[in-house]
mmCIF file of N, CA and C in Angstrom:
data_model
loop_
_atom_site.group_PDB
_atom_site.id
_atom_site.type_symbol
_atom_site.label_atom_id
_atom_site.label_comp_id
_atom_site.label_asym_id
_atom_site.label_seq_id
_atom_site.Cartn_x
_atom_site.Cartn_y
_atom_site.Cartn_z
ATOM 1 N N UNK A 1483 -16.243 -1.924 23.053
ATOM 2 C CA UNK A 1483 -16.038 -1.223 22.048
ATOM 3 C C UNK A 1483 -15.545 -0.941 21.296
ATOM 4 N N UNK A 1484 -15.888 -0.760 19.937
ATOM 5 C CA UNK A 1484 -15.321 -0.418 18.612
ATOM 6 C C UNK A 1484 -14.571 0.610 18.414
ATOM 7 N N UNK A 1485 -13.589 1.029 17.847
ATOM 8 C CA UNK A 1485 -12.588 1.921 17.359
ATOM 9 C C UNK A 1485 -13.223 2.957 16.484
ATOM 10 N N UNK A 1486 -13.479 3.992 16.914
ATOM 11 C CA UNK A 1486 -14.273 5.209 16.148
ATOM 12 C C UNK A 1486 -13.245 5.545 15.605
ATOM 13 N N UNK A 1487 -13.480 5.427 14.010
ATOM 14 C CA UNK A 1487 -12.285 5.917 13.138
ATOM 15 C C UNK A 1487 -13.363 6.774 12.249
ATOM 16 N N UNK A 1488 -12.466 8.101 11.994
ATOM 17 C CA UNK A 1488 -13.062 9.106 10.571
ATOM 18 C C UNK A 1488 -12.546 8.499 9.260
ATOM 19 N N UNK A 1489 -13.260 8.172 8.337
ATOM 20 C CA UNK A 1489 -13.120 7.539 7.386
ATOM 21 C C UNK A 1489 -12.101 8.325 6.496
ATOM 22 N N UNK A 1490 -11.178 7.620 5.913
ATOM 23 C CA UNK A 1490 -10.226 8.403 5.433
ATOM 24 C C UNK A 1490 -9.729 8.071 3.554
ATOM 25 N N UNK A 1491 -10.314 8.110 3.008
ATOM 26 C CA UNK A 1491 -10.315 7.512 1.416
ATOM 27 C C UNK A 1491 -9.038 8.162 0.861
ATOM 28 N N UNK A 1492 -9.008 9.323 1.017
ATOM 29 C CA UNK A 1492 -7.621 10.034 0.844
ATOM 30 C C UNK A 1492 -6.320 9.808 1.255
ATOM 31 N N UNK A 1493 -6.400 9.152 1.979
ATOM 32 C CA UNK A 1493 -4.837 9.152 2.901
ATOM 33 C C UNK A 1493 -4.450 10.419 3.424
ATOM 34 N N UNK A 1494 -5.252 11.464 4.324
ATOM 35 C CA UNK A 1494 -4.837 12.363 4.655
ATOM 36 C C UNK A 1494 -3.960 12.052 6.223
ATOM 37 N N UNK A 1495 -3.000 12.621 5.705
ATOM 38 C CA UNK A 1495 -2.053 12.164 6.905
ATOM 39 C C UNK A 1495 -2.588 13.194 8.302
ATOM 40 N N UNK A 1496 -3.051 13.870 8.389
ATOM 41 C CA UNK A 1496 -3.774 14.505 9.713
ATOM 42 C C UNK A 1496 -4.588 13.524 10.008
ATOM 43 N N UNK A 1497 -5.214 13.037 9.056
ATOM 44 C CA UNK A 1497 -6.557 12.538 9.788
ATOM 45 C C UNK A 1497 -6.371 11.316 9.928
ATOM 46 N N UNK A 1498 -4.854 10.493 9.106
ATOM 47 C CA UNK A 1498 -4.564 9.344 9.861
ATOM 48 C C UNK A 1498 -4.154 9.689 11.281
ATOM 49 N N UNK A 1499 -3.299 10.414 11.536
ATOM 50 C CA UNK A 1499 -3.098 10.513 12.817
ATOM 51 C C UNK A 1499 -4.004 10.910 14.024
ATOM 52 N N UNK A 1500 -5.156 11.596 13.795
ATOM 53 C CA UNK A 1500 -5.995 11.973 14.598
ATOM 54 C C UNK A 1500 -6.836 10.359 14.300
ATOM 55 N N UNK A 1501 -6.434 9.148 14.231
ATOM 56 C CA UNK A 1501 -7.479 8.094 14.157
ATOM 57 C C UNK A 1501 -6.147 6.956 14.985
ATOM 58 N N UNK A 1502 -5.235 7.797 15.384
ATOM 59 C CA UNK A 1502 -3.903 7.160 15.852
ATOM 60 C C UNK A 1502 -4.442 7.918 17.462
ATOM 61 N N UNK A 1503 -4.477 8.602 17.470
ATOM 62 C CA UNK A 1503 -4.275 9.608 18.862
ATOM 63 C C UNK A 1503 -5.633 10.524 19.143
ATOM 64 N N UNK A 1504 -6.592 10.576 18.942
ATOM 65 C CA UNK A 1504 -7.757 11.562 18.638
ATOM 66 C C UNK A 1504 -8.359 10.842 20.099
ATOM 67 N N UNK A 1505 -9.355 11.505 20.802
ATOM 68 C CA UNK A 1505 -9.639 11.162 21.891
ATOM 69 C C UNK A 1505 -9.671 11.925 22.877
ATOM 70 N N UNK A 1506 -10.359 11.829 24.052
ATOM 71 C CA UNK A 1506 -9.410 12.472 24.948
ATOM 72 C C UNK A 1506 -8.701 11.876 26.331
ATOM 73 N N UNK A 1507 -8.595 11.020 25.717
ATOM 74 C CA UNK A 1507 -7.527 9.920 26.685
ATOM 75 C C UNK A 1507 -6.273 9.662 26.128
ATOM 76 N N UNK A 1508 -5.896 9.324 25.001
ATOM 77 C CA UNK A 1508 -4.676 8.990 24.469
ATOM 78 C C UNK A 1508 -3.558 10.019 24.450
ATOM 79 N N UNK A 1509 -3.972 11.364 24.760
ATOM 80 C CA UNK A 1509 -3.070 12.407 24.496
ATOM 81 C C UNK A 1509 -2.538 12.210 25.942
ATOM 82 N N UNK A 1510 -3.776 12.074 27.079
ATOM 83 C CA UNK A 1510 -3.016 12.074 28.352
ATOM 84 C C UNK A 1510 -2.443 10.693 28.799
ATOM 85 N N UNK A 1511 -2.469 9.968 27.946
ATOM 86 C CA UNK A 1511 -2.064 8.695 28.740
ATOM 87 C C UNK A 1511 0.073 8.841 27.913
ATOM 88 N N UNK A 1512 -0.192 8.932 26.776
ATOM 89 C CA UNK A 1512 1.313 9.773 26.450
ATOM 90 C C UNK A 1512 1.922 10.159 27.207
ATOM 91 N N UNK A 1513 1.257 11.670 27.708
ATOM 92 C CA UNK A 1513 2.154 12.327 28.233
ATOM 93 C C UNK A 1513 2.185 11.529 29.378
ATOM 94 N N UNK A 1514 1.439 11.105 30.135
ATOM 95 C CA UNK A 1514 1.706 10.192 31.860
ATOM 96 C C UNK A 1514 2.953 9.191 31.452
ATOM 97 N N UNK A 1515 3.126 8.990 30.455
ATOM 98 C CA UNK A 1515 4.620 8.060 29.832
ATOM 99 C C UNK A 1515 5.465 8.807 29.448
ATOM 100 N N UNK A 1516 5.366 9.697 29.575
ATOM 101 C CA UNK A 1516 7.036 10.450 28.966
ATOM 102 C C UNK A 1516 7.795 10.399 29.808
ATOM 103 N N UNK A 1517 7.169 9.920 31.286
ATOM 104 C CA UNK A 1517 8.326 10.057 32.298
ATOM 105 C C UNK A 1517 8.849 8.819 32.670
ATOM 106 N N UNK A 1518 8.712 7.793 31.502
ATOM 107 C CA UNK A 1518 9.006 6.719 32.351
ATOM 108 C C UNK A 1518 7.625 5.073 32.464
ATOM 109 N N UNK A 1519 7.915 4.166 32.404
ATOM 110 C CA UNK A 1519 7.143 2.552 31.687
ATOM 111 C C UNK A 1519 6.515 3.239 33.650
ATOM 112 N N UNK A 1520 4.972 3.109 33.647
ATOM 113 C CA UNK A 1520 4.013 2.449 34.694
ATOM 114 C C UNK A 1520 3.040 1.668 34.104
ATOM 115 N N UNK A 1521 2.475 1.117 35.200
ATOM 116 C CA UNK A 1521 1.842 -0.079 35.666
ATOM 117 C C UNK A 1521 0.654 0.166 35.254
ATOM 118 N N UNK A 1522 -0.761 -0.289 35.088
ATOM 119 C CA UNK A 1522 -1.953 -0.449 35.115
ATOM 120 C C UNK A 1522 -2.493 0.673 35.686
ATOM 121 N N UNK A 1523 -2.514 0.272 37.350
ATOM 122 C CA UNK A 1523 -2.864 0.966 38.762
ATOM 123 C C UNK A 1523 -2.377 2.291 38.613
ATOM 124 N N UNK A 1524 -1.427 2.126 38.303
ATOM 125 C CA UNK A 1524 -0.687 3.689 38.279
ATOM 126 C C UNK A 1524 -1.860 4.841 37.585
ATOM 127 N N UNK A 1525 -1.682 4.293 36.150
ATOM 128 C CA UNK A 1525 -2.253 5.562 34.968
ATOM 129 C C UNK A 1525 -3.410 5.833 35.854
ATOM 130 N N UNK A 1526 -4.017 4.392 36.556
ATOM 131 C CA UNK A 1526 -5.847 4.646 36.907
ATOM 132 C C UNK A 1526 -5.683 5.790 37.907
ATOM 133 N N UNK A 1527 -4.905 5.823 38.702
ATOM 134 C CA UNK A 1527 -4.242 6.983 40.275
ATOM 135 C C UNK A 1527 -4.378 8.477 38.702
ATOM 136 N N UNK A 1528 -3.287 8.551 37.978
ATOM 137 C CA UNK A 1528 -3.386 9.790 37.407
ATOM 138 C C UNK A 1528 -4.325 10.322 36.812
ATOM 139 N N UNK A 1529 -5.399 9.221 36.393
ATOM 140 C CA UNK A 1529 -6.444 9.675 35.550
ATOM 141 C C UNK A 1529 -7.798 9.023 36.455
ATOM 142 N N UNK A 1530 -8.415 9.716 37.222
ATOM 143 C CA UNK A 1530 -9.005 9.312 38.212
ATOM 144 C C UNK A 1530 -10.659 8.964 37.407
ATOM 145 N N UNK A 1531 -10.369 10.289 36.350
ATOM 146 C CA UNK A 1531 -12.154 10.008 35.924
ATOM 147 C C UNK A 1531 -12.084 9.028 34.422
ATOM 148 N N UNK A 1532 -10.849 8.117 34.320
ATOM 149 C CA UNK A 1532 -11.739 7.317 33.325
ATOM 150 C C UNK A 1532 -11.588 6.000 33.961
ATOM 151 N N UNK A 1533 -12.681 5.357 33.220
ATOM 152 C CA UNK A 1533 -13.110 3.674 33.913
ATOM 153 C C UNK A 1533 -11.887 2.848 33.238
ATOM 154 N N UNK A 1534 -11.942 1.971 34.207
ATOM 155 C CA UNK A 1534 -11.124 0.467 34.002
ATOM 156 C C UNK A 1534 -11.057 -0.209 32.631
ATOM 157 N N UNK A 1535 -12.507 0.001 31.600
ATOM 158 C CA UNK A 1535 -12.932 -0.502 30.551
ATOM 159 C C UNK A 1535 -12.118 0.462 29.818
ATOM 160 N N UNK A 1536 -12.228 1.539 29.828
ATOM 161 C CA UNK A 1536 -11.916 2.677 28.832
ATOM 162 C C UNK A 1536 -10.589 2.481 28.522
ATOM 163 N N UNK A 1537 -9.275 2.764 30.179
ATOM 164 C CA UNK A 1537 -8.500 2.573 30.203
ATOM 165 C C UNK A 1537 -7.606 1.814 28.865
ATOM 166 N N UNK A 1538 -8.222 0.417 29.636
ATOM 167 C CA UNK A 1538 -8.055 -1.017 29.182
ATOM 168 C C UNK A 1538 -7.784 -1.062 27.488
ATOM 169 N N UNK A 1539 -9.499 -0.284 27.169
ATOM 170 C CA UNK A 1539 -9.201 0.075 25.605
ATOM 171 C C UNK A 1539 -8.405 1.059 24.808
ATOM 172 N N UNK A 1540 -8.248 1.588 25.400
ATOM 173 C CA UNK A 1540 -7.373 2.741 24.693
ATOM 174 C C UNK A 1540 -5.922 2.291 24.978
ATOM 175 N N UNK A 1541 -5.134 1.538 26.210
ATOM 176 C CA UNK A 1541 -4.054 0.879 26.299
ATOM 177 C C UNK A 1541 -3.740 -0.174 24.824
ATOM 178 N N UNK A 1542 -4.754 -1.133 25.049
ATOM 179 C CA UNK A 1542 -5.083 -1.891 23.792
ATOM 180 C C UNK A 1542 -4.871 -1.296 22.061
ATOM 181 N N UNK A 1543 -5.772 -0.401 21.917
ATOM 182 C CA UNK A 1543 -5.144 0.688 20.807
ATOM 183 C C UNK A 1543 -3.653 1.419 20.452
ATOM 184 N N UNK A 1544 -3.337 2.146 21.580
ATOM 185 C CA UNK A 1544 -1.833 2.212 21.791
ATOM 186 C C UNK A 1544 -0.709 1.740 21.306
ATOM 187 N N UNK A 1545 -1.035 0.112 21.462
ATOM 188 C CA UNK A 1545 -0.332 -0.835 21.744
ATOM 189 C C UNK A 1545 0.197 -1.405 20.445
ATOM 190 N N UNK A 1546 -1.502 -1.628 19.795
ATOM 191 C CA UNK A 1546 -1.743 -2.214 18.883
ATOM 192 C C UNK A 1546 -0.883 -1.151 17.382
ATOM 193 N N UNK A 1547 -1.061 0.329 17.666
ATOM 194 C CA UNK A 1547 -0.493 1.091 16.455
ATOM 195 C C UNK A 1547 0.791 1.226 16.870
ATOM 196 N N UNK A 1548 1.419 0.564 17.872
ATOM 197 C CA UNK A 1548 3.267 0.876 18.165
ATOM 198 C C UNK A 1548 3.498 2.220 18.913
ATOM 199 N N UNK A 1549 2.497 2.239 19.683
ATOM 200 C CA UNK A 1549 2.796 3.691 20.008
ATOM 201 C C UNK A 1549 3.257 3.736 21.511
ATOM 202 N N UNK A 1550 3.022 2.446 22.396
ATOM 203 C CA UNK A 1550 3.538 2.317 23.099
ATOM 204 C C UNK A 1550 3.638 1.233 23.385
ATOM 205 N N UNK A 1551 4.414 0.625 24.480
ATOM 206 C CA UNK A 1551 4.733 -1.003 24.769
ATOM 207 C C UNK A 1551 4.255 -1.091 25.838
ATOM 208 N N UNK A 1552 3.938 -2.927 25.770
ATOM 209 C CA UNK A 1552 3.237 -3.452 26.653
ATOM 210 C C UNK A 1552 3.819 -4.688 27.195
ATOM 211 N N UNK A 1553 4.532 -4.572 28.178
ATOM 212 C CA UNK A 1553 5.873 -5.050 28.560
ATOM 213 C C UNK A 1553 5.400 -6.145 30.253
ATOM 214 N N UNK A 1554 5.245 -7.300 29.697
ATOM 215 C CA UNK A 1554 4.816 -8.535 30.709
ATOM 216 C C UNK A 1554 6.243 -9.014 31.370
ATOM 217 N N UNK A 1555 5.850 -8.999 33.011
ATOM 218 C CA UNK A 1555 6.991 -9.814 33.424
ATOM 219 C C UNK A 1555 6.519 -10.850 33.830
ATOM 220 N N UNK A 1556 6.923 -12.008 34.351
ATOM 221 C CA UNK A 1556 6.918 -13.489 34.259
ATOM 222 C C UNK A 1556 7.439 -13.428 35.899
ATOM 223 N N UNK A 1557 6.537 -13.048 36.273
ATOM 224 C CA UNK A 1557 6.913 -13.413 38.347
ATOM 225 C C UNK A 1557 4.844 -13.321 38.778
ATOM 226 N N UNK A 1558 4.995 -13.744 39.769
ATOM 227 C CA UNK A 1558 3.884 -13.618 40.678
ATOM 228 C C UNK A 1558 3.788 -12.946 41.769
ATOM 229 N N UNK A 1559 3.055 -11.994 41.890
ATOM 230 C CA UNK A 1559 1.761 -11.569 40.659
ATOM 231 C C UNK A 1559 2.453 -10.981 39.848
ATOM 232 N N UNK A 1560 1.299 -11.494 38.672
ATOM 233 C CA UNK A 1560 2.031 -10.706 37.087
ATOM 234 C C UNK A 1560 2.325 -9.913 37.463
ATOM 235 N N UNK A 1561 3.219 -8.914 36.467
ATOM 236 C CA UNK A 1561 3.067 -7.659 36.589
ATOM 237 C C UNK A 1561 3.462 -7.217 35.105
ATOM 238 N N UNK A 1562 2.592 -5.743 34.230
ATOM 239 C CA UNK A 1562 2.803 -5.833 33.232
ATOM 240 C C UNK A 1562 2.597 -4.160 33.674
ATOM 241 N N UNK A 1563 3.741 -3.660 32.498
ATOM 242 C CA UNK A 1563 3.915 -2.195 32.454
ATOM 243 C C UNK A 1563 4.462 -1.418 31.386
ATOM 244 N N UNK A 1564 3.470 0.037 30.962
ATOM 245 C CA UNK A 1564 3.482 0.054 29.945
ATOM 246 C C UNK A 1564 4.490 1.680 29.747
ATOM 247 N N UNK A 1565 4.937 1.524 28.333
ATOM 248 C CA UNK A 1565 6.084 2.717 27.995
ATOM 249 C C UNK A 1565 5.975 2.783 26.481
ATOM 250 N N UNK A 1566 6.283 3.988 26.599
ATOM 251 C CA UNK A 1566 6.375 4.583 25.195
ATOM 252 C C UNK A 1566 7.609 3.866 24.099
ATOM 253 N N UNK A 1567 7.056 4.055 22.843
ATOM 254 C CA UNK A 1567 7.725 3.406 22.056
ATOM 255 C C UNK A 1567 8.418 4.509 21.513
ATOM 256 N N UNK A 1568 9.581 4.455 20.273
ATOM 257 C CA UNK A 1568 10.304 5.382 19.655
ATOM 258 C C UNK A 1568 8.991 5.616 18.865
ATOM 259 N N UNK A 1569 8.069 5.248 18.132
ATOM 260 C CA UNK A 1569 6.626 6.174 17.107
ATOM 261 C C UNK A 1569 6.146 7.252 18.749
ATOM 262 N N UNK A 1570 5.677 6.912 19.996
ATOM 263 C CA UNK A 1570 5.032 7.347 20.812
ATOM 264 C C UNK A 1570 6.409 8.843 21.109
ATOM 265 N N UNK A 1571 7.558 8.455 21.157
ATOM 266 C CA UNK A 1571 8.507 9.596 21.888
ATOM 267 C C UNK A 1571 8.244 10.791 21.000
ATOM 268 N N UNK A 1572 8.131 10.183 19.424
ATOM 269 C CA UNK A 1572 8.041 10.851 18.875
ATOM 270 C C UNK A 1572 7.094 11.753 18.891
ATOM 271 N N UNK A 1573 6.057 11.699 19.831
ATOM 272 C CA UNK A 1573 4.469 12.772 19.953
ATOM 273 C C UNK A 1573 4.960 13.891 21.131
ATOM 274 N N UNK A 1574 6.086 13.461 22.004
ATOM 275 C CA UNK A 1574 5.956 14.217 22.771
ATOM 276 C C UNK A 1574 6.691 15.708 22.309
ATOM 277 N N UNK A 1575 7.717 16.069 21.229
ATOM 278 C CA UNK A 1575 7.420 17.940 21.276
ATOM 279 C C UNK A 1575 6.257 18.353 20.426
ATOM 280 N N UNK A 1576 5.276 17.801 20.321
ATOM 281 C CA UNK A 1576 4.085 18.153 19.229
ATOM 282 C C UNK A 1576 2.850 18.333 20.476
ATOM 283 N N UNK A 1577 2.927 17.567 21.112
ATOM 284 C CA UNK A 1577 2.315 17.713 22.882
ATOM 285 C C UNK A 1577 2.641 18.760 23.510
ATOM 286 N N UNK A 1578 3.900 18.959 23.706
ATOM 287 C CA UNK A 1578 4.463 19.797 24.153
ATOM 288 C C UNK A 1578 4.397 21.515 23.748
ATOM 289 N N UNK A 1579 4.508 21.116 22.033
ATOM 290 C CA UNK A 1579 4.001 22.292 21.829
ATOM 291 C C UNK A 1579 2.282 22.969 21.981
ATOM 292 N N UNK A 1580 1.497 21.753 21.515
ATOM 293 C CA UNK A 1580 0.272 22.135 21.729
ATOM 294 C C UNK A 1580 -0.044 22.389 23.961
ATOM 295 N N UNK A 1581 0.901 22.204 24.583
ATOM 296 C CA UNK A 1581 0.769 22.452 25.842
ATOM 297 C C UNK A 1581 0.455 24.077 26.262
ATOM 298 N N UNK A 1582 1.837 24.223 25.445
ATOM 299 C CA UNK A 1582 2.986 25.689 25.002
ATOM 300 C C UNK A 1582 1.808 26.561 24.537
ATOM 301 N N UNK A 1583 0.818 26.601 23.301
ATOM 302 C CA UNK A 1583 -0.248 27.488 22.842
ATOM 303 C C UNK A 1583 -1.057 27.498 23.232
ATOM 304 N N UNK A 1584 -1.632 26.369 24.273
ATOM 305 C CA UNK A 1584 -2.858 26.674 25.252
ATOM 306 C C UNK A 1584 -2.363 27.733 25.864
ATOM 307 N N UNK A 1585 -1.380 27.325 26.947
ATOM 308 C CA UNK A 1585 -0.711 28.659 27.839
ATOM 309 C C UNK A 1585 -0.709 30.039 27.423
ATOM 310 N N UNK A 1586 -0.053 29.850 25.993
ATOM 311 C CA UNK A 1586 0.021 31.311 25.037
ATOM 312 C C UNK A 1586 -1.031 31.924 24.726
ATOM 313 N N UNK A 1587 -1.789 31.493 24.147
ATOM 314 C CA UNK A 1587 -3.501 31.198 23.624
ATOM 315 C C UNK A 1587 -3.691 32.149 24.751
ATOM 316 N N UNK A 1588 -4.527 31.331 25.736
ATOM 317 C CA UNK A 1588 -5.536 31.360 27.325
ATOM 318 C C UNK A 1588 -4.809 32.177 28.038
ATOM 319 N N UNK A 1589 -4.727 33.038 28.255
ATOM 320 C CA UNK A 1589 -3.499 33.614 29.043
ATOM 321 C C UNK A 1589 -4.288 34.112 30.354
ATOM 322 N N UNK A 1590 -5.665 34.307 30.097
ATOM 323 C CA UNK A 1590 -6.290 34.547 31.285
ATOM 324 C C UNK A 1590 -6.624 33.078 32.176
ATOM 325 N N UNK A 1591 -6.368 31.767 31.623
ATOM 326 C CA UNK A 1591 -6.420 30.994 32.591
ATOM 327 C C UNK A 1591 -5.225 30.884 33.758
ATOM 328 N N UNK A 1592 -5.361 30.324 34.656
ATOM 329 C CA UNK A 1592 -4.099 29.430 35.315
ATOM 330 C C UNK A 1592 -4.090 27.750 34.803
ATOM 331 N N UNK A 1593 -2.977 28.161 34.217
ATOM 332 C CA UNK A 1593 -3.030 26.116 34.362
ATOM 333 C C UNK A 1593 -1.950 25.959 35.016
ATOM 334 N N UNK A 1594 -1.768 24.299 35.522
ATOM 335 C CA UNK A 1594 -0.705 23.798 36.649
ATOM 336 C C UNK A 1594 0.377 23.530 35.271
ATOM 337 N N UNK A 1595 1.616 23.636 35.542
ATOM 338 C CA UNK A 1595 2.931 23.455 34.501
ATOM 339 C C UNK A 1595 2.529 21.945 34.401
ATOM 340 N N UNK A 1596 2.980 21.976 33.085
ATOM 341 C CA UNK A 1596 2.866 20.549 32.128
ATOM 342 C C UNK A 1596 4.146 20.165 32.247
ATOM 343 N N UNK A 1597 4.768 19.043 33.176
ATOM 344 C CA UNK A 1597 6.066 18.703 32.791
ATOM 345 C C UNK A 1597 6.186 17.703 31.609
ATOM 346 N N UNK A 1598 6.374 18.196 30.180
ATOM 347 C CA UNK A 1598 6.573 17.212 29.335
ATOM 348 C C UNK A 1598 8.137 16.835 28.904
ATOM 349 N N UNK A 1599 8.132 15.883 28.981
ATOM 350 C CA UNK A 1599 9.821 15.571 28.928
ATOM 351 C C UNK A 1599 9.790 15.527 27.537
ATOM 352 N N UNK A 1600 10.916 16.311 27.053
ATOM 353 C CA UNK A 1600 10.888 15.711 25.123
ATOM 354 C C UNK A 1600 12.599 15.132 24.946
ATOM 355 N N UNK A 1601 12.548 13.856 24.282
ATOM 356 C CA UNK A 1601 13.733 13.132 24.637
ATOM 357 C C UNK A 1601 14.723 13.849 23.346
#
């Protein structure tokens, strides 16, 4: 599936950012990688409602955009791990603030504590 982007003829920085991390899965993937590198199967385990194809596509886009790093290990069986790049780490305080805003704004909800590490 081709990436869905918002047209941005005036190069608005917010539109640019939303083209990088918009959608329902990318912020979740970044959040999960906040605690360290993970393999594909572990990411799939933590996001059970995502399909393998969608996870693969989202990881490829995040790698292409320089937000995560894909590291291949030359061993048998082959092993691949994903981790946050410096650009991806820069999103953690923003995601943490968004999480805190949600808890503060929707007090009637019973949220689980999100453990977003800020480096």
